[in-house]
Every structure is written in structure tokens, then in C-alpha cells.
One Martini backbone bead per residue (centre of mass of N, CA, C, O) as a GRO file, in nm:
protein
  191
    1MET     BB    1   2.155   1.414  -2.052
    2SER     BB    2   2.452   1.544  -1.897
    3VAL     BB    3   2.710   1.441  -1.660
    4SER     BB    4   2.962   1.590  -1.477
    5PRO     BB    5   3.231   1.621  -1.302
    6LEU     BB    6   3.315   1.683  -0.967
    7GLY     BB    7   3.398   1.769  -0.698
    8PRO     BB    8   3.352   1.742  -0.397
    9PRO     BB    9   3.088   1.805  -0.229
   10ALA     BB   10   2.970   2.034  -0.044
   11PRO     BB   11   2.853   2.068   0.245
   12ASP     BB   12   2.521   2.090   0.369
   13LEU     BB   13   2.481   2.314   0.659
   14SER     BB   14   2.209   2.405   0.653
   15PRO     BB   15   1.944   2.483   0.811
   16ASP     BB   16   1.635   2.288   0.905
   17ALA     BB   17   1.437   2.486   1.034
   18SER     BB   18   1.164   2.493   1.271
   19SER     BB   19   0.877   2.690   1.372
   20PRO     BB   20   0.652   2.706   1.584
   21ALA     BB   21   0.391   2.832   1.688
   22GLY     BB   22   0.508   3.076   1.873
   23PRO     BB   23   0.764   3.117   2.133
   24ALA     BB   24   0.916   2.885   2.046
   25PRO     BB   25   1.202   2.762   1.971
   26SER     BB   26   1.403   2.663   1.739
   27VAL     BB   27   1.518   2.372   1.571
   28GLN     BB   28   1.812   2.238   1.494
   29ALA     BB   29   1.952   2.069   1.265
   30PRO     BB   30   2.145   1.826   1.195
   31THR     BB   31   2.445   1.770   1.094
   32GLN     BB   32   2.659   1.578   0.932
   33ALA     BB   33   2.855   1.559   1.173
   34GLU     BB   34   2.638   1.468   1.381
   35LEU     BB   35   2.553   1.213   1.234
   36LEU     BB   36   2.832   1.080   1.233
   37ALA     BB   37   2.869   1.072   1.540
   38PHE     BB   38   2.625   0.896   1.597
   39VAL     BB   39   2.700   0.642   1.422
   40ARG     BB   40   2.964   0.589   1.569
   41ARG     BB   41   2.848   0.536   1.849
   42ALA     BB   42   2.655   0.308   1.768
   43ALA     BB   43   2.877   0.119   1.635
   44ALA     BB   44   3.031   0.093   1.928
   45ASP     BB   45   2.777  -0.069   2.029
   46THR     BB   46   2.786  -0.397   2.094
   47GLY     BB   47   2.498  -0.452   2.197
   48LEU     BB   48   2.344  -0.338   1.959
   49ILE     BB   49   2.472  -0.507   1.734
   50ALA     BB   50   2.398  -0.792   1.868
   51SER     BB   51   2.072  -0.739   1.853
   52LEU     BB   52   2.072  -0.802   1.558
   53PRO     BB   53   1.899  -0.975   1.342
   54LEU     BB   54   2.012  -1.232   1.127
   55ASP     BB   55   1.978  -1.297   0.774
   56PRO     BB   56   2.071  -1.509   0.511
   57GLU     BB   57   1.867  -1.374   0.281
   58GLY     BB   58   1.834  -1.077   0.419
   59ARG     BB   59   1.781  -0.783   0.515
   60THR     BB   60   1.806  -0.606   0.825
   61TRP     BB   61   1.609  -0.395   1.060
   62VAL     BB   62   1.637  -0.107   1.288
   63ARG     BB   63   1.498   0.143   1.450
   64LEU     BB   64   1.623   0.460   1.553
   65GLU     BB   65   1.717   0.722   1.756
   66GLY     BB   66   1.784   1.024   1.648
   67PRO     BB   67   1.907   1.326   1.613
   68GLY     BB   68   1.698   1.592   1.587
   69GLY     BB   69   1.476   1.407   1.423
   70SER     BB   70   1.611   1.177   1.307
   71GLU     BB   71   1.679   0.904   1.103
   72ALA     BB   72   1.746   0.560   1.207
   73TRP     BB   73   1.966   0.266   1.131
   74LEU     BB   74   1.994  -0.083   1.166
   75ILE     BB   75   2.200  -0.295   0.948
   76GLY     BB   76   2.181  -0.610   0.781
   77TRP     BB   77   2.430  -0.793   0.572
   78PRO     BB   78   2.445  -1.024   0.372
   79PRO     BB   79   2.601  -1.198   0.166
   80GLY     BB   80   2.579  -1.030  -0.146
   81THR     BB   81   2.451  -0.756  -0.073
   82GLY     BB   82   2.231  -0.471  -0.174
   83THR     BB   83   2.074  -0.164  -0.290
   84GLY     BB   84   2.141  -0.015  -0.514
   85TRP     BB   85   2.066   0.252  -0.685
   86HIS     BB   86   2.046   0.567  -0.494
   87ASP     BB   87   1.858   0.808  -0.304
   88HIS     BB   88   1.756   1.076  -0.041
   89ALA     BB   89   1.706   1.333  -0.159
   90ASP     BB   90   1.669   1.594   0.090
   91SER     BB   91   1.873   1.429   0.251
   92VAL     BB   92   2.096   1.393   0.490
   93GLY     BB   93   2.395   1.186   0.578
   94ALA     BB   94   2.504   0.875   0.752
   95PHE     BB   95   2.763   0.610   0.775
   96VAL     BB   96   2.857   0.298   0.952
   97THR     BB   97   3.062   0.040   1.003
   98ALA     BB   98   3.043  -0.225   1.254
   99ALA     BB   99   3.060  -0.486   1.059
  100GLY     BB  100   3.275  -0.570   0.851
  101GLU     BB  101   3.222  -0.486   0.494
  102LEU     BB  102   3.182  -0.205   0.283
  103LYS     BB  103   3.065  -0.081  -0.034
  104GLU     BB  104   3.094   0.233  -0.214
  105ASN     BB  105   2.912   0.364  -0.479
  106SER     BB  106   2.957   0.679  -0.653
  107LEU     BB  107   2.866   1.016  -0.748
  108ALA     BB  108   3.063   1.302  -0.868
  109ALA     BB  109   2.766   1.455  -0.904
  110ARG     BB  110   2.527   1.675  -1.007
  111LEU     BB  111   2.191   1.625  -1.005
  112PRO     BB  112   1.901   1.642  -1.099
  113THR     BB  113   1.611   1.633  -0.905
  114ASP     BB  114   1.400   1.666  -1.150
  115GLY     BB  115   1.262   1.570  -1.468
  116TRP     BB  116   1.390   1.274  -1.508
  117LYS     BB  117   1.501   0.942  -1.653
  118THR     BB  118   1.776   1.003  -1.824
  119LEU     BB  119   2.138   0.964  -1.799
  120GLU     BB  120   2.453   1.079  -1.911
  121LEU     BB  121   2.758   0.987  -1.810
  122THR     BB  122   3.063   1.082  -1.749
  123GLU     BB  123   3.369   1.060  -1.713
  124GLY     BB  124   3.476   1.059  -1.363
  125VAL     BB  125   3.217   1.004  -1.151
  126ASP     BB  126   3.341   0.766  -1.013
  127ARG     BB  127   3.319   0.612  -0.683
  128GLU     BB  128   3.521   0.437  -0.427
  129ARG     BB  129   3.450   0.265  -0.112
  130ARG     BB  130   3.602   0.132   0.171
  131LEU     BB  131   3.419  -0.005   0.473
  132PRO     BB  132   3.525  -0.084   0.747
  133ALA     BB  133   3.519  -0.119   1.054
  134GLY     BB  134   3.469   0.226   1.164
  135ARG     BB  135   3.378   0.324   0.885
  136GLY     BB  136   3.272   0.632   0.714
  137ARG     BB  137   3.005   0.872   0.614
  138SER     BB  138   2.901   1.164   0.461
  139PHE     BB  139   2.610   1.340   0.307
  140GLY     BB  140   2.424   1.495   0.080
  141ARG     BB  141   2.207   1.593  -0.118
  142HIS     BB  142   2.148   1.376  -0.382
  143HIS     BB  143   2.304   1.116  -0.321
  144VAL     BB  144   2.450   0.878  -0.534
  145HIS     BB  145   2.419   0.521  -0.452
  146GLU     BB  146   2.586   0.215  -0.347
  147VAL     BB  147   2.556  -0.072  -0.127
  148LEU     BB  148   2.796  -0.337  -0.030
  149ASN     BB  149   2.831  -0.694   0.033
  150GLU     BB  150   3.108  -0.886  -0.093
  151SER     BB  151   3.090  -1.109   0.077
  152THR     BB  152   3.066  -1.476   0.094
  153ASP     BB  153   3.066  -1.523   0.451
  154ARG     BB  154   2.982  -1.222   0.569
  155HIS     BB  155   2.848  -1.015   0.764
  156ALA     BB  156   2.707  -0.691   0.787
  157VAL     BB  157   2.710  -0.380   0.981
  158SER     BB  158   2.503  -0.080   1.013
  159VAL     BB  159   2.478   0.284   1.049
  160HIS     BB  160   2.202   0.519   0.999
  161ALA     BB  161   2.142   0.876   0.903
  162TYR     BB  162   1.862   1.118   0.864
  163HIS     BB  163   1.811   1.462   0.733
  164PRO     BB  164   1.542   1.445   0.697
  165PRO     BB  165   1.328   1.234   0.704
  166LEU     BB  166   1.251   1.025   0.466
  167PRO     BB  167   1.059   1.117   0.185
  168ARG     BB  168   1.249   0.957  -0.024
  169ILE     BB  169   1.337   0.707  -0.275
  170ARG     BB  170   1.554   0.678  -0.546
  171ARG     BB  171   1.563   0.445  -0.810
  172TYR     BB  172   1.824   0.285  -1.004
  173SER     BB  173   1.967   0.222  -1.314
  174ARG     BB  174   2.273   0.068  -1.461
  175THR     BB  175   2.435   0.124  -1.788
  176GLY     BB  176   2.715   0.215  -1.770
  177GLN     BB  177   2.650   0.565  -1.839
  178THR     BB  178   2.348   0.486  -1.767
  179LEU     BB  179   2.091   0.656  -1.592
  180ARG     BB  180   1.783   0.524  -1.443
  181LEU     BB  181   1.473   0.591  -1.350
  182GLU     BB  182   1.248   0.355  -1.175
  183GLN     BB  183   1.183   0.459  -0.864
  184VAL     BB  184   0.953   0.577  -0.606
  185GLU     BB  185   0.983   0.596  -0.259
  186ARG     BB  186   0.806   0.575   0.036
  187PRO     BB  187   0.780   0.522   0.366
  188GLU     BB  188   0.541   0.307   0.334
  189ASP     BB  189   0.734   0.099   0.170
  190TRP     BB  190   0.954   0.045   0.444
  191GLN     BB  191   0.770   0.043   0.735
   0.00000   0.00000   0.00000
């Protein structure tokens, strides 16, 4: 299967509302813009950022209360660490760098959601963003990316939020233009 570049994907702002049985009103899911506003506020909270224990060997994280039932995380990145290629399945999300600088490599292409193991990517699908402290972004469902702290001597700290709470994370390996699904993680794998 081959995947070609697209323009930046339009944000998926459709509500993911659910209504409990009975007369209670439904709760509207937070939009990508609301998630981005939340992570920006949290990243600007110097007390919160300073409270994160940093480990020189591996990433550290603390779960936060996100808006509208979203899942949120404060993450510390030692020098030279990263996530590897992954997506957040059906969740929309946002993240902001609070300290240091992160680099995001992403694919500007819509990938099939399920039923594949290997994709051949065409030229022009790669995107790179540098995100110094105070900068961030939001993204839609099935956004494939990797996030890196390329510093050799400085931790980075970031704030992330996802809605709905992460149902799974798909991890990929990449060799040249070949993207290969390697693993599917569920919440019990990282909580």
C-alpha cells in the first residue's frame, strides 16, 4: 500500500458527545483548540513544571486532570530521548513544550486506520517542527509522529492532552519510506 502527501489535515472538530441514559444533558467533548488552550495554560504554570521529578535516564510523567474528561500528562524528557513513531488512534490531541525544546517529525498523509502492517510512503509526506518553550500544536485522529529532545545536555518538559482518553497507541518502525506497524499498546501498558 502506498500513501501520498496531502495538505495539512483539516482539524476534526466534530463533537464526541455521549449522553447518559435519562434526562441529563450530553457533555460536549473538548475541541482541539480547547485542548491546546489547556496545555498552554498548564505549560505556563511554573510551579507545576518545577514539580515534575526529572530522571537523567528516562522519561518521567505525571497524569493531570484535563478538560472535559480528556487525558493529560506532564512529561519530562532527558537529553537524547524520544517517543519513536506512533499515533494516538481515535484521539485528538495537543501538546506544548514548557521547558527546553522538542522536535516533532510527522507525516502529512492520511493513513488507513486498521488492517495493514507495512506502508510505502511517497516523497513529500514528511514534516518537521521545532517547538521551543511556549510553542506547541494540536492534531487530529490518527496523526502519526515522533517527538524528540535532541539536546545533548538539557531536559525538556511538555504538557499533552488527548480526547477521548487514549484507547490505544500504535507504535511503528520506519526505514526510509517504509512504515511498519510493530506494536499496539493499551492503557494498561503505560499506566
